[in-house]
Amino acid sequence: MSNNSISQEHYKYLKKIKRRKQIISITQVTIFILAIILWEIAARLDLIDTFLTSSPSDIVKMFVKMVEGGDLAYHVGISIVENIVGFTAGTFLGVIIATALWWSDFWAKVLEPYLVVLNTLPKTALAPIIIIWIGTGYQGIIVTAIITSVVITIMNMFNSFISVDEDKIKLLKTFGASKLQTFTKLVFPQSIPAMISTLKVNIGLSWIGVIVGEFLVSRAGIGYLIVYGGQVFQFDLIMMSLFILTIVSVVMYKLVSIIENKYLKWHQ
Amino acid sequence: MSKEPILKIRDLSMTYHRLNGEVKAIERIDLDVYEGEIIGIVGPSGCGKSTLLSIIAGLIKPSSGQVLLNGKKVEKPTKDIGYMFQSDQLFQWRTILDNVLLGLEIQGRVTKESKKNAENMLETYGLGDFINSYPGQLSGGMRQRAALIRTLIVEPKLLLLDEPFSALDYQTRLAISDEVGLILKKEKKTVLMVTHDIAEAISMSDRIVVLSNRPATIKDIIEIKLTVPQGIWSPIKCREAPEFRHYFNKIWKELDVHVK
């Protein structure tokens, strides 16, 4: 650090670190490729029953067929929209409710046990009721997705709001800040990192809501493809849907990470 | 100093109520502070020094008695009183300039001129290169300097410093208390400074208020008159004054510290 010209020893050190990183990445990729190849070989040699396991080549064939027919874009698109609406609305609603609780200490105390109980309840258990109440369209699915993420958002955000340093609040008071100013200048900005990490969790939770909702409603979406594939014993379809689901949720998670790194320079 | 005092504290008492009983923190304190004075407040730890500052700042209501700033009763925080904390309390997500402007922003007083003024002040006090940096990129001493500018920029008539250097390491602490002392004198600020560092109090203050154990009462008020070498006042030079030791011993005895 102190010198611009890197010493031989330091160069070796850096190289060693870099080398280790490369080996880890290469091993990770190799495991994946090996697993796919073994799967394919086992399928071709009839070592496994492709009726129950499908095979990589069959999955690719199914993928090409559905892309060409335009079905895939339709189903994946619907699920993505439901998910995005679900987790953004869940996060937004959760933040609003957490704000209200921060505002009123009395109601925060009153509602605390209810929140704890709601938090322990597996939200997907409510899906059948929600779908009956709201309707069997995409609305019911979206509400299921919202319900899965909203309670944890309220709890995370409220905890973040109340963990703000008392002296910082005191500082704002000495400047004559109102409660609203305390919130907008201090409490909320301080909680943005917590909000983004909650958002990341919510993407996953919201997918659970969406998939369960689609299982029940069974009209369209990735969840529908999986249930349908199960009913007609089309394992190619189930496996392909699972792969797509994995890829889509990873991409969404990464997108939030990119936004996080871009806007939260101060947080590192 | 024949003028009216800028701050009058009259018969101030404070009792805290807790579930397991009540605690008398302050009892019948009277104090006059004149313009341009730096008053050091020392006392045993936990004696209610910080409570006293909080009451003066209008952050908590006293049980009885009153605080008058320029003859007006202080009942809630006012922009005429600035407060500086143990740690800098800079907001990590704001740049140094935005941190410094925080007070003005809350009071709706940010203008082109006030912004320029803030930049000039940061420049004057050696933070010119860090205007657009985040607090995480600054050293502890620089951060405390930024915190002082944040307090000064709203132009308070009275400054309350609550152990402002105790979060810093010893060397930084000496350097920063010297700087802050000079800044406060240059800006002709009236200051009340709570500290547990006797030497720091003597080197910076015009008068020192010694508080008793809880409930805090005023044990003594000591006027500090130091013969500064070469006649140029600065807190560090004050430490070299021949009378320094005499004051130190006097205050130490009055504090009557027993380690059990």
Short mmCIF file of C-alpha atoms in Angstrom, two decimals:
data_model
loop_
_atom_site.label_atom_id
_atom_site.label_comp_id
_atom_site.label_asym_id
_atom_site.label_seq_id
_atom_site.Cartn_x
_atom_site.Cartn_y
_atom_site.Cartn_z
CA MET A 1 0.00 0.00 0.00
CA SER A 2 2.80 2.35 0.87
CA ASN A 3 4.66 1.79 -2.37
CA ASN A 4 3.58 2.28 -5.95
CA SER A 5 5.94 -0.33 -7.35
CA ILE A 6 4.80 -3.71 -6.12
CA SER A 7 7.46 -5.87 -4.55
CA GLN A 8 8.11 -9.37 -5.89
CA GLU A 9 6.72 -10.85 -2.69
CA HIS A 10 3.53 -8.83 -2.81
CA TYR A 11 3.08 -9.74 -6.48
CA LYS A 12 3.32 -13.43 -5.59
CA TYR A 13 0.80 -12.92 -2.79
CA LEU A 14 -1.71 -11.23 -5.09
CA LYS A 15 -1.21 -13.95 -7.69
CA LYS A 16 -1.86 -16.64 -5.11
CA ILE A 17 -5.13 -15.01 -4.02
CA LYS A 18 -6.25 -14.62 -7.63
CA ARG A 19 -5.33 -18.21 -8.47
CA ARG A 20 -7.37 -19.53 -5.55
CA LYS A 21 -10.39 -17.52 -6.63
CA GLN A 22 -10.08 -18.92 -10.17
CA ILE A 23 -9.85 -22.50 -8.92
CA ILE A 24 -12.99 -22.04 -6.83
CA SER A 25 -14.92 -20.67 -9.84
CA ILE A 26 -13.66 -23.40 -12.15
CA THR A 27 -14.61 -26.11 -9.66
CA GLN A 28 -18.09 -24.61 -9.24
CA VAL A 29 -18.72 -24.63 -12.99
CA THR A 30 -17.20 -28.08 -13.44
CA ILE A 31 -19.51 -29.63 -10.84
CA PHE A 32 -22.53 -28.24 -12.68
CA ILE A 33 -21.37 -29.39 -16.10
CA LEU A 34 -20.37 -32.82 -14.79
CA ALA A 35 -23.76 -33.31 -13.15
CA ILE A 36 -25.53 -32.44 -16.42
CA ILE A 37 -23.28 -34.76 -18.44
CA LEU A 38 -23.71 -37.65 -15.98
CA TRP A 39 -27.45 -37.12 -16.01
CA GLU A 40 -27.50 -37.22 -19.82
CA ILE A 41 -25.24 -40.30 -20.03
CA ALA A 42 -27.30 -42.14 -17.40
CA ALA A 43 -30.44 -41.33 -19.35
CA ARG A 44 -29.00 -42.49 -22.68
CA LEU A 45 -27.70 -45.75 -21.21
CA ASP A 46 -31.08 -46.34 -19.56
CA LEU A 47 -29.51 -46.39 -16.11
CA ILE A 48 -32.29 -44.11 -14.92
CA ASP A 49 -35.93 -44.00 -15.93
CA THR A 50 -36.33 -40.83 -18.00
CA PHE A 51 -40.07 -41.05 -17.46
CA LEU A 52 -39.39 -40.03 -13.86
CA THR A 53 -36.22 -37.98 -14.22
CA SER A 54 -36.31 -36.53 -17.72
CA SER A 55 -32.94 -35.75 -19.30
CA PRO A 56 -31.05 -32.58 -20.20
CA SER A 57 -31.56 -33.05 -23.94
CA ASP A 58 -35.30 -33.65 -23.49
CA ILE A 59 -35.50 -30.52 -21.34
CA VAL A 60 -33.77 -28.51 -24.06
CA LYS A 61 -36.12 -29.95 -26.67
CA MET A 62 -39.10 -29.01 -24.54
CA PHE A 63 -37.64 -25.54 -24.06
CA VAL A 64 -37.16 -25.01 -27.83
CA LYS A 65 -40.67 -26.31 -28.55
CA MET A 66 -42.28 -23.97 -26.02
CA VAL A 67 -40.24 -20.97 -27.07
CA GLU A 68 -41.25 -21.50 -30.68
CA GLY A 69 -44.90 -21.89 -29.74
CA GLY A 70 -44.73 -18.67 -27.71
CA ASP A 71 -46.17 -20.48 -24.67
CA LEU A 72 -43.08 -20.10 -22.56
CA ALA A 73 -42.84 -16.32 -22.83
CA TYR A 74 -46.51 -16.11 -21.91
CA HIS A 75 -46.29 -18.27 -18.79
CA VAL A 76 -42.95 -16.94 -17.57
CA GLY A 77 -44.07 -13.37 -18.25
CA ILE A 78 -47.21 -13.78 -16.17
CA SER A 79 -45.31 -15.25 -13.24
CA ILE A 80 -42.65 -12.53 -13.34
CA VAL A 81 -45.27 -9.79 -13.39
CA GLU A 82 -47.16 -11.40 -10.50
CA ASN A 83 -43.92 -11.73 -8.57
CA ILE A 84 -42.72 -8.18 -9.20
CA VAL A 85 -46.08 -6.69 -8.27
CA GLY A 86 -46.20 -9.00 -5.25
CA PHE A 87 -42.86 -8.20 -3.72
CA THR A 88 -42.89 -4.48 -4.50
CA ALA A 89 -46.41 -4.11 -3.08
CA GLY A 90 -45.48 -6.33 -0.10
CA THR A 91 -42.36 -4.31 0.63
CA PHE A 92 -44.12 -0.98 0.10
CA LEU A 93 -47.07 -1.93 2.29
CA GLY A 94 -44.75 -3.35 4.94
CA VAL A 95 -42.70 -0.14 5.04
CA ILE A 96 -45.85 1.99 5.34
CA ILE A 97 -47.21 -0.10 8.21
CA ALA A 98 -43.80 -0.13 9.94
CA THR A 99 -43.73 3.67 9.61
CA ALA A 100 -47.14 3.92 11.23
CA LEU A 101 -45.98 1.71 14.09
CA TRP A 102 -42.83 3.82 14.53
CA TRP A 103 -45.03 6.89 14.67
CA SER A 104 -47.29 5.53 17.39
CA ASP A 105 -45.45 3.85 20.20
CA PHE A 106 -48.78 2.88 21.75
CA TRP A 107 -50.02 0.95 18.72
CA ALA A 108 -46.62 -0.64 18.19
CA LYS A 109 -46.85 -2.11 21.68
CA VAL A 110 -50.50 -3.11 21.22
CA LEU A 111 -49.96 -4.87 17.90
CA GLU A 112 -46.66 -6.54 18.75
CA PRO A 113 -48.07 -9.95 19.85
CA TYR A 114 -50.33 -10.09 16.77
CA LEU A 115 -47.35 -9.53 14.51
CA VAL A 116 -45.32 -12.20 16.26
CA VAL A 117 -48.15 -14.72 15.84
CA LEU A 118 -48.73 -13.76 12.21
CA ASN A 119 -45.02 -14.08 11.56
CA THR A 120 -44.91 -17.67 12.79
CA LEU A 121 -47.90 -18.65 10.65
CA PRO A 122 -46.91 -20.11 7.25
CA LYS A 123 -48.58 -17.55 5.04
CA THR A 124 -49.19 -19.95 2.15
CA ALA A 125 -51.69 -21.74 4.40
CA LEU A 126 -53.92 -18.72 3.84
CA ALA A 127 -53.71 -19.00 0.05
CA PRO A 128 -56.96 -21.01 -0.43
CA ILE A 129 -58.94 -18.48 1.62
CA ILE A 130 -57.37 -15.52 -0.16
CA ILE A 131 -58.12 -16.99 -3.58
CA ILE A 132 -61.73 -17.61 -2.61
CA TRP A 133 -62.06 -14.07 -1.25
CA ILE A 134 -60.20 -12.19 -3.95
CA GLY A 135 -60.95 -14.38 -6.94
CA THR A 136 -59.17 -17.00 -8.98
CA GLY A 137 -57.48 -14.55 -11.32
CA TYR A 138 -54.04 -13.05 -11.05
CA GLN A 139 -55.34 -10.77 -8.25
CA GLY A 140 -55.67 -13.68 -5.85
CA ILE A 141 -52.15 -14.84 -6.70
CA ILE A 142 -50.70 -11.37 -6.23
CA VAL A 143 -52.40 -10.97 -2.86
CA THR A 144 -50.99 -14.35 -1.79
CA ALA A 145 -47.54 -13.12 -2.82
CA ILE A 146 -48.03 -9.87 -0.87
CA ILE A 147 -49.19 -11.73 2.26
CA THR A 148 -46.08 -13.92 2.25
CA SER A 149 -43.74 -10.94 2.35
CA VAL A 150 -45.58 -8.17 4.17
CA VAL A 151 -45.33 -9.38 7.78
CA ILE A 152 -41.59 -9.99 7.73
CA THR A 153 -41.14 -6.59 6.07
CA ILE A 154 -43.08 -4.88 8.86
CA MET A 155 -40.97 -6.58 11.51
CA ASN A 156 -37.60 -5.99 9.82
CA MET A 157 -38.31 -2.36 9.02
CA PHE A 158 -39.79 -1.56 12.41
CA ASN A 159 -36.76 -3.06 14.14
CA SER A 160 -34.49 -1.04 11.91
CA PHE A 161 -36.49 2.15 12.57
CA ILE A 162 -36.26 1.82 16.35
CA SER A 163 -32.56 0.93 16.35
CA VAL A 164 -31.60 4.46 15.30
CA ASP A 165 -29.08 6.07 17.67
CA GLU A 166 -30.85 8.11 20.37
CA ASP A 167 -28.18 10.82 20.20
CA LYS A 168 -28.85 11.33 16.50
CA ILE A 169 -32.53 11.91 17.28
CA LYS A 170 -31.47 14.29 20.05
CA LEU A 171 -29.25 16.12 17.58
CA LEU A 172 -32.17 16.66 15.22
CA LYS A 173 -34.32 17.84 18.12
CA THR A 174 -31.73 20.46 19.05
CA PHE A 175 -32.10 21.79 15.51
CA GLY A 176 -35.86 21.94 16.14
CA ALA A 177 -36.80 19.03 13.86
CA SER A 178 -40.41 17.81 13.73
CA LYS A 179 -41.27 14.13 13.96
CA LEU A 180 -41.78 14.01 10.19
CA GLN A 181 -38.34 15.57 9.64
CA THR A 182 -36.77 13.10 12.05
CA PHE A 183 -38.27 10.35 9.92
CA THR A 184 -37.36 11.69 6.49
CA LYS A 185 -33.87 12.98 7.38
CA LEU A 186 -32.72 10.24 9.71
CA VAL A 187 -34.87 7.21 10.45
CA PHE A 188 -35.81 6.34 6.88
CA PRO A 189 -32.46 6.95 5.14
CA GLN A 190 -30.67 5.05 7.88
CA SER A 191 -32.97 2.09 7.20
CA ILE A 192 -32.49 1.94 3.44
CA PRO A 193 -29.87 -0.85 3.65
CA ALA A 194 -32.29 -2.86 5.80
CA MET A 195 -35.02 -2.17 3.26
CA ILE A 196 -32.91 -3.46 0.39
CA SER A 197 -31.93 -6.63 2.23
CA THR A 198 -35.62 -7.15 3.07
CA LEU A 199 -36.42 -6.62 -0.60
CA LYS A 200 -33.99 -9.41 -1.49
CA VAL A 201 -35.64 -11.79 0.96
CA ASN A 202 -39.05 -10.72 -0.33
CA ILE A 203 -38.23 -11.72 -3.89
CA GLY A 204 -37.83 -15.30 -2.68
CA LEU A 205 -40.88 -15.18 -0.38
CA SER A 206 -43.00 -13.66 -3.09
CA TRP A 207 -42.03 -16.48 -5.46
CA ILE A 208 -43.36 -18.94 -2.89
CA GLY A 209 -46.63 -17.01 -2.84
CA VAL A 210 -46.85 -16.85 -6.62
CA ILE A 211 -46.07 -20.53 -7.20
CA VAL A 212 -48.50 -21.72 -4.51
CA GLY A 213 -51.13 -19.34 -5.88
CA GLU A 214 -50.63 -20.70 -9.39
CA PHE A 215 -50.79 -24.28 -8.11
CA LEU A 216 -54.22 -23.52 -6.72
CA VAL A 217 -55.60 -21.36 -9.49
CA SER A 218 -54.03 -23.47 -12.26
CA ARG A 219 -54.55 -21.22 -15.23
CA ALA A 220 -51.21 -19.81 -16.26
CA GLY A 221 -47.68 -19.18 -15.06
CA ILE A 222 -44.66 -21.27 -14.10
CA GLY A 223 -46.52 -22.77 -11.14
CA TYR A 224 -49.28 -23.85 -13.51
CA LEU A 225 -46.72 -25.47 -15.86
CA ILE A 226 -45.29 -27.45 -12.94
CA VAL A 227 -48.70 -28.64 -11.71
CA TYR A 228 -49.84 -29.41 -15.24
CA GLY A 229 -46.60 -31.32 -15.95
CA GLY A 230 -47.21 -33.34 -12.79
CA GLN A 231 -50.78 -34.16 -13.70
CA VAL A 232 -49.93 -35.40 -17.21
CA PHE A 233 -46.61 -36.94 -16.09
CA GLN A 234 -44.49 -34.72 -18.30
CA PHE A 235 -41.27 -34.52 -16.35
CA ASP A 236 -39.54 -32.61 -19.16
CA LEU A 237 -41.98 -29.80 -18.58
CA ILE A 238 -41.59 -29.84 -14.78
CA MET A 239 -37.80 -29.85 -14.93
CA MET A 240 -37.68 -27.11 -17.54
CA SER A 241 -40.03 -24.95 -15.44
CA LEU A 242 -37.83 -25.45 -12.40
CA PHE A 243 -34.73 -24.42 -14.34
CA ILE A 244 -36.44 -21.31 -15.66
CA LEU A 245 -37.74 -20.46 -12.18
CA THR A 246 -34.23 -20.75 -10.74
CA ILE A 247 -32.69 -18.59 -13.45
CA VAL A 248 -35.37 -15.90 -13.21
CA SER A 249 -35.15 -15.60 -9.42
CA VAL A 250 -31.35 -15.47 -9.48
CA VAL A 251 -31.42 -12.73 -12.12
CA MET A 252 -33.91 -10.69 -10.06
CA TYR A 253 -31.80 -11.11 -6.93
CA LYS A 254 -28.70 -9.97 -8.81
CA LEU A 255 -30.51 -6.93 -10.19
CA VAL A 256 -31.34 -5.78 -6.66
CA SER A 257 -27.70 -6.35 -5.65
CA ILE A 258 -26.54 -4.17 -8.53
CA ILE A 259 -28.94 -1.39 -7.52
CA GLU A 260 -27.72 -1.76 -3.93
CA ASN A 261 -24.06 -1.38 -4.89
CA LYS A 262 -24.79 1.56 -7.12
CA TYR A 263 -26.78 3.65 -4.66
CA LEU A 264 -25.32 2.69 -1.32
CA LYS A 265 -21.70 3.73 -1.67
CA TRP A 266 -21.67 5.04 1.91
CA HIS A 267 -22.74 1.73 3.34
CA GLN A 268 -19.58 -0.25 2.51
CA MET B 1 -18.48 41.56 32.48
CA SER B 2 -20.93 43.93 34.05
CA LYS B 3 -23.52 43.15 31.38
CA GLU B 4 -26.62 41.03 31.82
CA PRO B 5 -25.80 37.35 31.66
CA ILE B 6 -26.80 35.67 28.38
CA LEU B 7 -27.87 32.53 30.25
CA LYS B 8 -29.49 32.42 33.64
CA ILE B 9 -30.15 29.17 35.45
CA ARG B 10 -32.42 29.60 38.41
CA ASP B 11 -33.07 27.10 41.18
CA LEU B 12 -32.97 24.13 38.82
CA SER B 13 -33.88 20.68 40.12
CA MET B 14 -34.51 17.44 38.30
CA THR B 15 -35.88 14.15 39.55
CA TYR B 16 -36.13 11.07 37.35
CA HIS B 17 -38.95 8.63 37.90
CA ARG B 18 -38.28 4.99 37.31
CA LEU B 19 -40.30 1.88 38.09
CA ASN B 20 -37.94 1.02 40.93
CA GLY B 21 -38.08 4.44 42.50
CA GLU B 22 -37.03 8.01 41.88
CA VAL B 23 -33.58 9.43 41.38
CA LYS B 24 -32.66 12.99 42.22
CA ALA B 25 -30.23 14.02 39.49
CA ILE B 26 -29.90 17.76 40.05
CA GLU B 27 -30.69 19.88 43.05
CA ARG B 28 -31.09 23.65 43.17
CA ILE B 29 -28.55 24.81 40.65
CA ASP B 30 -28.06 28.54 40.01
CA LEU B 31 -25.65 29.79 37.39
CA ASP B 32 -25.05 32.91 35.31
CA VAL B 33 -23.16 32.72 32.03
CA TYR B 34 -21.92 35.84 30.26
CA GLU B 35 -21.40 36.39 26.58
CA GLY B 36 -18.14 35.07 25.14
CA GLU B 37 -17.40 32.91 28.16
CA ILE B 38 -16.28 29.31 28.00
CA ILE B 39 -17.52 27.48 31.07
CA GLY B 40 -16.23 24.04 31.91
CA ILE B 41 -18.45 21.74 33.94
CA VAL B 42 -16.69 18.95 35.78
CA GLY B 43 -18.09 16.47 38.23
CA PRO B 44 -17.90 12.83 39.29
CA SER B 45 -19.14 10.40 36.65
CA GLY B 46 -22.87 9.88 36.69
CA CYS B 47 -23.52 13.04 38.66
CA GLY B 48 -26.02 14.48 36.20
CA LYS B 49 -23.81 16.68 34.04
CA SER B 50 -25.42 15.52 30.83
CA THR B 51 -28.88 15.91 32.35
CA LEU B 52 -28.03 19.52 33.10
CA LEU B 53 -27.04 20.15 29.47
CA SER B 54 -30.17 18.42 28.19
CA ILE B 55 -32.33 20.67 30.36
CA ILE B 56 -30.53 23.81 29.21
CA ALA B 57 -31.00 22.66 25.61
CA GLY B 58 -34.73 22.30 26.24
CA LEU B 59 -34.65 18.57 25.49
CA ILE B 60 -36.03 17.58 28.88
CA LYS B 61 -38.24 19.48 31.28
CA PRO B 62 -36.82 20.15 34.73
CA SER B 63 -38.87 19.21 37.79
CA SER B 64 -38.58 22.77 39.04
CA GLY B 65 -36.67 25.96 38.34
CA GLN B 66 -36.00 27.57 34.99
CA VAL B 67 -33.47 28.31 32.30
CA LEU B 68 -33.48 31.77 30.72
CA LEU B 69 -31.64 32.56 27.50
CA ASN B 70 -31.49 36.32 26.92
CA GLY B 71 -34.33 36.63 29.40
CA LYS B 72 -36.55 34.18 27.54
CA LYS B 73 -37.53 30.92 29.17
CA VAL B 74 -36.20 27.84 27.38
CA GLU B 75 -38.91 25.20 27.21
CA LYS B 76 -38.15 23.42 23.97
CA PRO B 77 -35.12 23.22 21.68
CA THR B 78 -34.37 26.52 20.01
CA LYS B 79 -32.02 27.40 17.20
CA ASP B 80 -30.21 29.76 19.54
CA ILE B 81 -28.71 26.81 21.38
CA GLY B 82 -26.30 24.47 19.63
CA TYR B 83 -25.46 21.04 20.98
CA MET B 84 -22.39 18.92 20.33
CA PHE B 85 -22.19 15.27 21.28
CA GLN B 86 -19.57 12.82 22.47
CA SER B 87 -19.34 11.23 19.07
CA ASP B 88 -19.71 13.24 15.90
CA GLN B 89 -23.13 11.83 14.95
CA LEU B 90 -22.51 12.58 11.30
CA PHE B 91 -24.97 10.88 8.97
CA GLN B 92 -23.07 8.28 6.95
CA TRP B 93 -25.20 8.66 3.84
CA ARG B 94 -24.66 12.40 3.57
CA THR B 95 -21.56 14.07 2.24
CA ILE B 96 -19.65 16.32 4.63
CA LEU B 97 -21.21 19.42 3.09
CA ASP B 98 -24.72 17.97 3.40
CA ASN B 99 -23.99 16.95 6.98
CA VAL B 100 -22.88 20.47 7.82
CA LEU B 101 -26.04 21.86 6.25
CA LEU B 102 -28.33 19.54 8.22
CA GLY B 103 -29.40 22.12 10.81
CA LEU B 104 -30.10 24.81 8.26
CA GLU B 105 -32.01 22.31 6.15
CA ILE B 106 -34.29 21.43 9.06
CA GLN B 107 -34.89 25.09 9.78
CA GLY B 108 -35.55 25.75 6.10
CA ARG B 109 -32.65 28.18 5.87
CA VAL B 110 -30.52 26.66 3.11
CA THR B 111 -29.74 29.32 0.53
CA LYS B 112 -26.98 29.88 -1.99
CA GLU B 113 -25.23 32.13 0.51
CA SER B 114 -25.52 29.71 3.43
CA LYS B 115 -24.14 26.96 1.21
CA LYS B 116 -21.25 29.18 0.20
CA ASN B 117 -20.74 30.05 3.84
CA ALA B 118 -20.60 26.36 4.79
CA GLU B 119 -18.06 25.68 2.06
CA ASN B 120 -15.94 28.59 3.24
CA MET B 121 -16.05 27.39 6.80
CA LEU B 122 -15.05 23.85 5.79
CA GLU B 123 -12.24 25.43 3.77
CA THR B 124 -11.10 27.58 6.70
CA TYR B 125 -11.03 24.69 9.11
CA GLY B 126 -9.08 22.34 6.86
CA LEU B 127 -11.88 20.25 5.40
CA GLY B 128 -11.90 21.91 1.98
CA ASP B 129 -10.77 18.75 0.21
CA PHE B 130 -13.47 16.66 1.84
CA ILE B 131 -16.58 18.69 1.04
CA ASN B 132 -17.99 15.91 -1.12
CA SER B 133 -16.56 12.99 0.86
CA TYR B 134 -18.61 10.71 3.07
CA PRO B 135 -17.93 10.63 6.84
CA GLY B 136 -16.53 7.10 6.55
CA GLN B 137 -13.60 8.49 4.60
CA LEU B 138 -12.54 10.95 7.32
CA SER B 139 -10.47 10.50 10.46
CA GLY B 140 -12.06 10.86 13.89
CA GLY B 141 -10.59 14.32 14.43
CA MET B 142 -11.79 15.59 11.06
CA ARG B 143 -15.25 14.22 11.72
CA GLN B 144 -15.48 16.01 15.05
CA ARG B 145 -14.39 19.23 13.32
CA ALA B 146 -17.17 18.75 10.77
CA ALA B 147 -19.60 18.21 13.64
CA LEU B 148 -18.50 21.49 15.20
CA ILE B 149 -19.04 23.35 11.93
CA ARG B 150 -22.50 21.75 11.66
CA THR B 151 -23.28 23.25 15.07
CA LEU B 152 -21.70 26.66 14.40
CA ILE B 153 -23.31 27.20 11.00
CA VAL B 154 -26.80 27.69 12.47
CA GLU B 155 -25.25 30.54 14.49
CA PRO B 156 -26.37 29.58 17.97
CA LYS B 157 -25.98 32.14 20.74
CA LEU B 158 -24.99 29.43 23.18
CA LEU B 159 -23.04 26.23 22.54
CA LEU B 160 -23.41 23.15 24.70
CA LEU B 161 -20.61 20.61 24.41
CA ASP B 162 -21.25 17.23 25.99
CA GLU B 163 -17.83 15.60 26.46
CA PRO B 164 -17.09 16.48 22.86
CA PHE B 165 -13.66 14.82 22.65
CA SER B 166 -14.08 11.73 24.78
CA ALA B 167 -14.56 9.42 21.79
CA LEU B 168 -11.14 10.37 20.37
CA ASP B 169 -7.76 8.88 21.13
CA TYR B 170 -5.47 10.93 23.37
CA GLN B 171 -3.26 12.61 20.77
CA THR B 172 -6.18 13.50 18.50
CA ARG B 173 -8.02 14.70 21.54
CA LEU B 174 -5.27 17.17 22.48
CA ALA B 175 -4.98 18.46 18.93
CA ILE B 176 -8.72 18.78 18.39
CA SER B 177 -9.45 20.40 21.75
CA ASP B 178 -6.76 22.95 20.89
CA GLU B 179 -8.32 23.62 17.49
CA VAL B 180 -11.87 23.75 18.81
CA GLY B 181 -10.80 26.06 21.63
CA LEU B 182 -9.24 28.43 19.13
CA ILE B 183 -12.27 28.27 16.84
CA LEU B 184 -14.64 29.00 19.71
CA LYS B 185 -12.58 31.97 20.87
CA LYS B 186 -12.23 33.29 17.32
CA GLU B 187 -15.96 33.05 16.70
CA LYS B 188 -16.54 34.61 20.15
CA LYS B 189 -18.90 31.88 21.21
CA THR B 190 -20.50 31.42 24.58
CA VAL B 191 -19.92 27.85 25.58
CA LEU B 192 -20.88 25.39 28.29
CA MET B 193 -18.68 22.33 28.13
CA VAL B 194 -19.18 19.17 30.15
CA THR B 195 -16.05 17.07 30.53
CA HIS B 196 -14.54 14.57 32.91
CA ASP B 197 -11.03 15.57 31.85
CA ILE B 198 -9.83 18.14 34.41
CA ALA B 199 -6.83 19.24 32.33
CA GLU B 200 -9.03 19.76 29.30
CA ALA B 201 -11.45 21.86 31.33
CA ILE B 202 -8.66 24.08 32.73
CA SER B 203 -6.99 24.53 29.35
CA MET B 204 -10.14 25.63 27.58
CA SER B 205 -12.35 27.39 30.13
CA ASP B 206 -12.67 30.87 31.60
CA ARG B 207 -14.52 29.47 34.57
CA ILE B 208 -15.01 25.97 35.87
CA VAL B 209 -18.11 24.77 37.66
CA VAL B 210 -17.42 21.85 39.97
CA LEU B 211 -20.44 19.67 40.62
CA SER B 212 -20.95 17.38 43.60
CA ASN B 213 -21.98 13.73 43.58
CA ARG B 214 -25.60 12.96 42.81
CA PRO B 215 -27.81 14.84 43.29
CA ALA B 216 -25.60 17.38 41.56
CA THR B 217 -25.22 20.72 43.28
CA ILE B 218 -22.66 23.40 42.55
CA LYS B 219 -19.72 22.78 44.84
CA ASP B 220 -17.53 25.58 43.60
CA ILE B 221 -17.04 27.96 40.70
CA ILE B 222 -13.38 28.58 39.91
CA GLU B 223 -12.19 31.44 37.78
CA ILE B 224 -9.24 30.35 35.64
CA LYS B 225 -6.48 32.92 35.16
CA LEU B 226 -3.47 31.49 33.39
CA THR B 227 -0.26 33.27 32.46
CA VAL B 228 0.12 32.07 28.91
CA PRO B 229 3.67 32.06 27.55
CA GLN B 230 4.20 34.71 24.86
CA GLY B 231 0.73 35.96 25.50
CA ILE B 232 -0.94 34.07 22.68
CA TRP B 233 -3.84 32.09 24.06
CA SER B 234 -4.40 28.53 23.00
CA PRO B 235 -5.57 25.51 25.02
CA ILE B 236 -2.29 23.64 24.47
CA LYS B 237 -0.22 26.62 25.65
CA CYS B 238 -2.50 26.99 28.65
CA ARG B 239 -1.26 23.62 29.80
CA GLU B 240 2.24 25.11 30.14
CA ALA B 241 1.08 27.94 32.39
CA PRO B 242 2.63 27.90 35.88
CA GLU B 243 -0.79 28.12 37.56
CA PHE B 244 -2.07 25.07 35.69
CA ARG B 245 -0.94 22.58 38.31
CA HIS B 246 -2.39 24.60 41.12
CA TYR B 247 -5.86 24.59 39.49
CA PHE B 248 -5.56 20.93 38.69
CA ASN B 249 -4.86 20.00 42.30
CA LYS B 250 -7.59 22.25 43.59
CA ILE B 251 -10.24 20.73 41.31
CA TRP B 252 -8.99 17.20 41.92
CA LYS B 253 -9.39 17.69 45.66
CA GLU B 254 -12.85 19.16 45.26
CA LEU B 255 -14.02 16.30 43.10
CA ASP B 256 -13.12 14.06 46.00
CA VAL B 257 -12.79 10.89 43.94
CA HIS B 258 -12.63 7.62 45.82
CA VAL B 259 -12.05 4.45 43.94
CA LYS B 260 -13.73 1.68 45.82
#
